[in-house]
Amino acid sequence: MPDLDLQIRALIDSVPPVTAREAIDRSSARGGAPGRRSPSVRGPVAVAASVLLIAAAAGWVAASGEGQSHRHRNVAAAPIDAADVSDILTASSSAMASSGMAHVVQTTYQNGHLQSTDTGTVTFDGQNIDEHDVIASPGSNSFSVDDRLVDGQFYIYTAGPTGSVEWIHDTGSDSTTSMAFPDPRSFYAQIDSQADFEVVGTSTHNGTTLSELAARRPGAIASAALAPLAQGALTSFVMWVDPDDVVQQLTFASSSTFEACTFGPKDLEDKGGVKTVTTTPAQNRASARCGPQTTQQSATVTYSGLGGDETVVAPSHALDVVGHG
Amino acid sequence: MLSEELAPVRPLRAAPEIADFESFVLGAEPRLRGALIAIYGSDRGREATAESLAYAWEHWERVAGLDNPIGYLFRVAQSRSRLRKVPIIFVPPPPSAERLVEPGLPDALRALSASQRLAVVLVHAYGWRVREVAELTGVKPTTVQNHLERGLRRLRQKLGVHDHA
């Protein structure tokens, strides 16, 4: 074994050097210019860089460490305290207050079988939100949902009263409950120091180091606020935070079990054209099968373009309909 | 010819200025990187190095005129490093005949205080003078010497090795 000084040098020198070109590129990507300090200014170039970063991050999560991403697991996880969680909430709220995007991927399994995969893009501009969601299920054609919330008014792109697909302005009082996703900023807002977050590793994406924070007690996070991406108890909650304490990506999973029955034809009674589960006579219920159904959901939310120039406005033409959503 | 829309929004740097910066980075980067990795670990130390050099480029006129630009950028990196919650991790190099590293070294280094690590890495491994580390960190040379001796003692205890100081 070489002397200690040589070993230390080998350890340090194994980290690739930073070139002048890399420093210049880094400065350019955030709009840095000679003689002025502008790291906090997020211009279009920075937004584009952010999009690339997040795309890489999303790919990394899916592909377990390929491309330009590097991931390291530390030997001993480091807990963070309530003040750190508060810092993350404050920084993320500030960074996402104006505008940005969230890429959402959700999968739902029932009793171990894939039920559906949702892939959505949510754009937020203040309180206005635009959503595009593609839902795919095994053995079925995928379909998409497009909706928009502008100045508290709900719009959905769907078949209207005339049968043609068009933008509908749903004027019903509860129309906003039909949004495909809730405001994506509500997801990270659920983090709670009671969940005992700890830093379990880091990943580097295009030169930016993200901290991986995992909840040791995910059940302490209110899953209801994550619906419909989660139901029941949370089984995991992990977030990746950038050097400015802004959440760039989070993943969470949930599981719920309930008693459910499947009925055969003998259990159903036709009441005016509506199939209803019958209760009498008892022998007709022989084919009903009841048992626990376990639904497992997992979701990945990746933020990008924070503070960029995304705008969400009402559709130029929309048909007023009450209660369409 | 570029249209007005596509024209650069700010003047491009003159080539001699880029050449000056490249020359500066060649000399300063290894020292800066060694110091910052000693404190923050492999990934975060490199990130801090890149960040401080980007800052140097943005403020090149000022940085180029400083007496101690490395010390200045070292402090810039510390003030701009916001990853205080990230654990310090030293990633060992792939094993080779030239770069054989005791498996316990990364954890043993991590067990030292940041000041001890800095002194051990820069003075013991890279041959910096104690006075140079003192100038870098803004402390007295005797303090650096103290960190060095305690750090080396603790490191050797952790590794169970005996080395020539």
JSON list of C-alpha atoms in Angstrom, two decimals, chain A residues 1-24 26-28 30-39 70-78 80 83-85 87-88 91 199-204 207-211 213 241-245, chain B residues 10-11 13 17-18 21-23 25 29 33-34 37-38 42-44 46-47 49-51 53-55 57-60 79-94 97-103 105-107 109-110 120-121 124-127 152 155-156 159 161 163-164:
[
{"chain": "A", "resi": 1, "resn": "MET", "atom": "CA", "xyz": [0.00, 0.00, 0.00]},
{"chain": "A", "resi": 2, "resn": "PRO", "atom": "CA", "xyz": [1.49, 3.43, -0.95]},
{"chain": "A", "resi": 3, "resn": "ASP", "atom": "CA", "xyz": [2.21, 6.07, 1.66]},
{"chain": "A", "resi": 4, "resn": "LEU", "atom": "CA", "xyz": [-0.68, 7.97, 3.11]},
{"chain": "A", "resi": 5, "resn": "ASP", "atom": "CA", "xyz": [0.09, 11.18, 1.23]},
{"chain": "A", "resi": 6, "resn": "LEU", "atom": "CA", "xyz": [0.05, 9.34, -2.11]},
{"chain": "A", "resi": 7, "resn": "GLN", "atom": "CA", "xyz": [-3.23, 7.66, -1.25]},
{"chain": "A", "resi": 8, "resn": "ILE", "atom": "CA", "xyz": [-4.86, 10.98, -0.36]},
{"chain": "A", "resi": 9, "resn": "ARG", "atom": "CA", "xyz": [-3.63, 12.50, -3.60]},
{"chain": "A", "resi": 10, "resn": "ALA", "atom": "CA", "xyz": [-4.99, 9.55, -5.54]},
{"chain": "A", "resi": 11, "resn": "LEU", "atom": "CA", "xyz": [-8.35, 10.04, -3.87]},
{"chain": "A", "resi": 12, "resn": "ILE", "atom": "CA", "xyz": [-8.51, 13.76, -4.61]},
{"chain": "A", "resi": 13, "resn": "ASP", "atom": "CA", "xyz": [-6.98, 13.59, -8.09]},
{"chain": "A", "resi": 14, "resn": "SER", "atom": "CA", "xyz": [-9.51, 10.99, -9.22]},
{"chain": "A", "resi": 15, "resn": "VAL", "atom": "CA", "xyz": [-12.07, 13.80, -9.39]},
{"chain": "A", "resi": 16, "resn": "PRO", "atom": "CA", "xyz": [-11.99, 15.24, -12.92]},
{"chain": "A", "resi": 17, "resn": "PRO", "atom": "CA", "xyz": [-10.62, 18.79, -13.14]},
{"chain": "A", "resi": 18, "resn": "VAL", "atom": "CA", "xyz": [-12.82, 21.75, -14.00]},
{"chain": "A", "resi": 19, "resn": "THR", "atom": "CA", "xyz": [-11.78, 23.32, -17.26]},
{"chain": "A", "resi": 20, "resn": "ALA", "atom": "CA", "xyz": [-11.96, 26.98, -18.17]},
{"chain": "A", "resi": 21, "resn": "ARG", "atom": "CA", "xyz": [-14.45, 26.08, -20.86]},
{"chain": "A", "resi": 22, "resn": "GLU", "atom": "CA", "xyz": [-16.71, 24.38, -18.33]},
{"chain": "A", "resi": 23, "resn": "ALA", "atom": "CA", "xyz": [-16.63, 27.46, -16.10]},
{"chain": "A", "resi": 24, "resn": "ILE", "atom": "CA", "xyz": [-17.44, 29.74, -19.03]},
{"chain": "A", "resi": 26, "resn": "ARG", "atom": "CA", "xyz": [-21.67, 27.32, -16.68]},
{"chain": "A", "resi": 27, "resn": "SER", "atom": "CA", "xyz": [-21.64, 31.09, -16.50]},
{"chain": "A", "resi": 28, "resn": "SER", "atom": "CA", "xyz": [-23.26, 31.42, -19.92]},
{"chain": "A", "resi": 30, "resn": "ARG", "atom": "CA", "xyz": [-27.24, 31.14, -16.27]},
{"chain": "A", "resi": 31, "resn": "GLY", "atom": "CA", "xyz": [-26.90, 34.37, -18.22]},
{"chain": "A", "resi": 32, "resn": "GLY", "atom": "CA", "xyz": [-23.70, 35.42, -16.49]},
{"chain": "A", "resi": 33, "resn": "ALA", "atom": "CA", "xyz": [-21.89, 38.28, -18.14]},
{"chain": "A", "resi": 34, "resn": "PRO", "atom": "CA", "xyz": [-18.59, 40.03, -17.56]},
{"chain": "A", "resi": 35, "resn": "GLY", "atom": "CA", "xyz": [-18.64, 42.43, -14.68]},
{"chain": "A", "resi": 36, "resn": "ARG", "atom": "CA", "xyz": [-22.05, 41.63, -13.31]},
{"chain": "A", "resi": 37, "resn": "ARG", "atom": "CA", "xyz": [-23.28, 39.04, -10.90]},
{"chain": "A", "resi": 38, "resn": "SER", "atom": "CA", "xyz": [-26.34, 37.27, -12.11]},
{"chain": "A", "resi": 39, "resn": "PRO", "atom": "CA", "xyz": [-26.53, 33.71, -10.80]},
{"chain": "A", "resi": 70, "resn": "HIS", "atom": "CA", "xyz": [-23.75, 10.25, -11.31]},
{"chain": "A", "resi": 71, "resn": "ARG", "atom": "CA", "xyz": [-25.25, 8.92, -8.16]},
{"chain": "A", "resi": 72, "resn": "HIS", "atom": "CA", "xyz": [-23.62, 8.19, -4.88]},
{"chain": "A", "resi": 73, "resn": "ARG", "atom": "CA", "xyz": [-25.03, 6.49, -1.84]},
{"chain": "A", "resi": 74, "resn": "ASN", "atom": "CA", "xyz": [-23.39, 7.50, 1.37]},
{"chain": "A", "resi": 75, "resn": "VAL", "atom": "CA", "xyz": [-22.61, 4.89, 3.93]},
{"chain": "A", "resi": 76, "resn": "ALA", "atom": "CA", "xyz": [-24.46, 6.57, 6.78]},
{"chain": "A", "resi": 77, "resn": "ALA", "atom": "CA", "xyz": [-27.59, 8.61, 6.05]},
{"chain": "A", "resi": 78, "resn": "ALA", "atom": "CA", "xyz": [-27.60, 12.10, 7.51]},
{"chain": "A", "resi": 80, "resn": "ILE", "atom": "CA", "xyz": [-32.10, 16.78, 8.53]},
{"chain": "A", "resi": 83, "resn": "ALA", "atom": "CA", "xyz": [-35.42, 24.00, 10.07]},
{"chain": "A", "resi": 84, "resn": "ASP", "atom": "CA", "xyz": [-33.99, 22.32, 6.97]},
{"chain": "A", "resi": 85, "resn": "VAL", "atom": "CA", "xyz": [-37.43, 21.15, 5.91]},
{"chain": "A", "resi": 87, "resn": "ASP", "atom": "CA", "xyz": [-35.86, 26.05, 4.29]},
{"chain": "A", "resi": 88, "resn": "ILE", "atom": "CA", "xyz": [-36.79, 23.66, 1.49]},
{"chain": "A", "resi": 91, "resn": "ALA", "atom": "CA", "xyz": [-37.09, 28.13, -1.22]},
{"chain": "A", "resi": 199, "resn": "VAL", "atom": "CA", "xyz": [-30.02, 12.66, 3.13]},
{"chain": "A", "resi": 200, "resn": "VAL", "atom": "CA", "xyz": [-29.34, 9.25, 1.65]},
{"chain": "A", "resi": 201, "resn": "GLY", "atom": "CA", "xyz": [-27.19, 10.22, -1.32]},
{"chain": "A", "resi": 202, "resn": "THR", "atom": "CA", "xyz": [-26.44, 12.70, -4.04]},
{"chain": "A", "resi": 203, "resn": "SER", "atom": "CA", "xyz": [-26.69, 12.71, -7.78]},
{"chain": "A", "resi": 204, "resn": "THR", "atom": "CA", "xyz": [-24.97, 14.97, -10.26]},
{"chain": "A", "resi": 207, "resn": "GLY", "atom": "CA", "xyz": [-22.68, 19.55, -13.15]},
{"chain": "A", "resi": 208, "resn": "THR", "atom": "CA", "xyz": [-25.37, 20.30, -10.58]},
{"chain": "A", "resi": 209, "resn": "THR", "atom": "CA", "xyz": [-25.46, 18.22, -7.44]},
{"chain": "A", "resi": 210, "resn": "LEU", "atom": "CA", "xyz": [-28.88, 17.21, -6.17]},
{"chain": "A", "resi": 211, "resn": "SER", "atom": "CA", "xyz": [-29.37, 15.90, -2.66]},
{"chain": "A", "resi": 213, "resn": "LEU", "atom": "CA", "xyz": [-33.75, 13.11, 0.78]},
{"chain": "A", "resi": 241, "resn": "VAL", "atom": "CA", "xyz": [-33.23, 19.08, -3.85]},
{"chain": "A", "resi": 242, "resn": "ASP", "atom": "CA", "xyz": [-30.83, 21.41, -5.66]},
{"chain": "A", "resi": 243, "resn": "PRO", "atom": "CA", "xyz": [-28.12, 23.57, -4.08]},
{"chain": "A", "resi": 244, "resn": "ASP", "atom": "CA", "xyz": [-30.65, 26.39, -3.62]},
{"chain": "A", "resi": 245, "resn": "ASP", "atom": "CA", "xyz": [-32.92, 24.12, -1.55]},
{"chain": "B", "resi": 10, "resn": "ARG", "atom": "CA", "xyz": [-23.83, 41.24, -25.44]},
{"chain": "B", "resi": 11, "resn": "PRO", "atom": "CA", "xyz": [-20.33, 41.69, -26.79]},
{"chain": "B", "resi": 13, "resn": "ARG", "atom": "CA", "xyz": [-15.19, 38.38, -24.92]},
{"chain": "B", "resi": 17, "resn": "GLU", "atom": "CA", "xyz": [-9.13, 37.73, -22.28]},
{"chain": "B", "resi": 18, "resn": "ILE", "atom": "CA", "xyz": [-10.28, 34.11, -22.68]},
{"chain": "B", "resi": 21, "resn": "PHE", "atom": "CA", "xyz": [-8.65, 33.12, -18.00]},
{"chain": "B", "resi": 22, "resn": "GLU", "atom": "CA", "xyz": [-7.67, 29.71, -19.39]},
{"chain": "B", "resi": 23, "resn": "SER", "atom": "CA", "xyz": [-4.14, 30.27, -18.21]},
{"chain": "B", "resi": 25, "resn": "VAL", "atom": "CA", "xyz": [-7.61, 28.20, -14.51]},
{"chain": "B", "resi": 29, "resn": "GLU", "atom": "CA", "xyz": [-7.91, 25.03, -10.51]},
{"chain": "B", "resi": 33, "resn": "ARG", "atom": "CA", "xyz": [-10.20, 21.84, -6.31]},
{"chain": "B", "resi": 34, "resn": "GLY", "atom": "CA", "xyz": [-7.88, 20.14, -3.80]},
{"chain": "B", "resi": 37, "resn": "ILE", "atom": "CA", "xyz": [-12.71, 18.59, -2.15]},
{"chain": "B", "resi": 38, "resn": "ALA", "atom": "CA", "xyz": [-10.86, 18.35, 1.15]},
{"chain": "B", "resi": 42, "resn": "SER", "atom": "CA", "xyz": [-15.64, 14.60, -4.17]},
{"chain": "B", "resi": 43, "resn": "ASP", "atom": "CA", "xyz": [-18.86, 15.71, -5.85]},
{"chain": "B", "resi": 44, "resn": "ARG", "atom": "CA", "xyz": [-19.66, 18.75, -3.81]},
{"chain": "B", "resi": 46, "resn": "ARG", "atom": "CA", "xyz": [-15.94, 19.73, -7.62]},
{"chain": "B", "resi": 47, "resn": "GLU", "atom": "CA", "xyz": [-19.28, 21.51, -7.83]},
{"chain": "B", "resi": 49, "resn": "THR", "atom": "CA", "xyz": [-14.82, 24.53, -7.72]},
{"chain": "B", "resi": 50, "resn": "ALA", "atom": "CA", "xyz": [-16.84, 24.89, -10.90]},
{"chain": "B", "resi": 51, "resn": "GLU", "atom": "CA", "xyz": [-19.08, 27.45, -9.25]},
{"chain": "B", "resi": 53, "resn": "LEU", "atom": "CA", "xyz": [-14.47, 29.51, -11.42]},
{"chain": "B", "resi": 54, "resn": "ALA", "atom": "CA", "xyz": [-17.70, 30.51, -13.14]},
{"chain": "B", "resi": 55, "resn": "TYR", "atom": "CA", "xyz": [-17.84, 33.39, -10.69]},
{"chain": "B", "resi": 57, "resn": "TRP", "atom": "CA", "xyz": [-15.16, 34.41, -15.23]},
{"chain": "B", "resi": 58, "resn": "GLU", "atom": "CA", "xyz": [-18.11, 36.67, -14.50]},
{"chain": "B", "resi": 59, "resn": "HIS", "atom": "CA", "xyz": [-15.89, 38.95, -12.40]},
{"chain": "B", "resi": 60, "resn": "TRP", "atom": "CA", "xyz": [-12.68, 38.41, -14.28]},
{"chain": "B", "resi": 79, "resn": "SER", "atom": "CA", "xyz": [-20.32, 31.32, 0.62]},
{"chain": "B", "resi": 80, "resn": "ARG", "atom": "CA", "xyz": [-22.03, 30.01, -2.49]},
{"chain": "B", "resi": 81, "resn": "SER", "atom": "CA", "xyz": [-22.01, 26.37, -1.49]},
{"chain": "B", "resi": 82, "resn": "ARG", "atom": "CA", "xyz": [-25.54, 25.83, -0.30]},
{"chain": "B", "resi": 83, "resn": "LEU", "atom": "CA", "xyz": [-25.34, 22.06, 0.03]},
{"chain": "B", "resi": 84, "resn": "ARG", "atom": "CA", "xyz": [-24.74, 22.14, 3.74]},
{"chain": "B", "resi": 85, "resn": "LYS", "atom": "CA", "xyz": [-27.03, 19.16, 4.25]},
{"chain": "B", "resi": 86, "resn": "VAL", "atom": "CA", "xyz": [-25.23, 16.94, 1.81]},
{"chain": "B", "resi": 87, "resn": "PRO", "atom": "CA", "xyz": [-23.00, 14.39, 3.49]},
{"chain": "B", "resi": 88, "resn": "ILE", "atom": "CA", "xyz": [-19.30, 14.53, 2.72]},
{"chain": "B", "resi": 89, "resn": "ILE", "atom": "CA", "xyz": [-18.43, 11.65, 0.45]},
{"chain": "B", "resi": 90, "resn": "PHE", "atom": "CA", "xyz": [-15.04, 10.78, -0.96]},
{"chain": "B", "resi": 91, "resn": "VAL", "atom": "CA", "xyz": [-15.40, 8.59, -3.99]},
{"chain": "B", "resi": 92, "resn": "PRO", "atom": "CA", "xyz": [-12.41, 6.24, -4.26]},
{"chain": "B", "resi": 93, "resn": "PRO", "atom": "CA", "xyz": [-10.76, 5.89, -7.67]},
{"chain": "B", "resi": 94, "resn": "PRO", "atom": "CA", "xyz": [-10.97, 2.60, -9.51]},
{"chain": "B", "resi": 97, "resn": "ALA", "atom": "CA", "xyz": [-1.38, -0.27, -9.42]},
{"chain": "B", "resi": 98, "resn": "GLU", "atom": "CA", "xyz": [-0.65, 3.46, -9.56]},
{"chain": "B", "resi": 99, "resn": "ARG", "atom": "CA", "xyz": [-3.60, 4.57, -7.48]},
{"chain": "B", "resi": 100, "resn": "LEU", "atom": "CA", "xyz": [-4.04, 2.09, -4.69]},
{"chain": "B", "resi": 101, "resn": "VAL", "atom": "CA", "xyz": [-6.20, 3.51, -1.91]},
{"chain": "B", "resi": 102, "resn": "GLU", "atom": "CA", "xyz": [-6.83, 1.94, 1.46]},
{"chain": "B", "resi": 103, "resn": "PRO", "atom": "CA", "xyz": [-10.58, 1.12, 1.49]},
{"chain": "B", "resi": 105, "resn": "LEU", "atom": "CA", "xyz": [-9.43, 6.08, 3.78]},
{"chain": "B", "resi": 106, "resn": "PRO", "atom": "CA", "xyz": [-12.61, 7.83, 2.57]},
{"chain": "B", "resi": 107, "resn": "ASP", "atom": "CA", "xyz": [-14.43, 7.20, 5.84]},
{"chain": "B", "resi": 109, "resn": "LEU", "atom": "CA", "xyz": [-11.00, 11.38, 6.12]},
{"chain": "B", "resi": 110, "resn": "ARG", "atom": "CA", "xyz": [-14.68, 12.03, 6.63]},
{"chain": "B", "resi": 120, "resn": "VAL", "atom": "CA", "xyz": [-3.92, 17.16, 6.08]},
{"chain": "B", "resi": 121, "resn": "VAL", "atom": "CA", "xyz": [-4.82, 17.18, 2.38]},
{"chain": "B", "resi": 124, "resn": "HIS", "atom": "CA", "xyz": [0.62, 16.51, 3.99]},
{"chain": "B", "resi": 125, "resn": "ALA", "atom": "CA", "xyz": [-0.58, 15.25, 0.61]},
{"chain": "B", "resi": 126, "resn": "TYR", "atom": "CA", "xyz": [0.03, 18.21, -1.70]},
{"chain": "B", "resi": 127, "resn": "GLY", "atom": "CA", "xyz": [2.98, 19.85, -0.02]},
{"chain": "B", "resi": 152, "resn": "LEU", "atom": "CA", "xyz": [-2.78, 13.23, 10.97]},
{"chain": "B", "resi": 155, "resn": "LEU", "atom": "CA", "xyz": [-6.26, 9.67, 10.55]},
{"chain": "B", "resi": 156, "resn": "ARG", "atom": "CA", "xyz": [-3.48, 7.23, 11.39]},
{"chain": "B", "resi": 159, "resn": "LEU", "atom": "CA", "xyz": [-6.39, 3.54, 9.58]},
{"chain": "B", "resi": 161, "resn": "VAL", "atom": "CA", "xyz": [-1.02, 2.96, 9.90]},
{"chain": "B", "resi": 163, "resn": "ASP", "atom": "CA", "xyz": [3.62, 7.13, 8.12]},
{"chain": "B", "resi": 164, "resn": "HIS", "atom": "CA", "xyz": [6.37, 9.68, 7.88]}
]
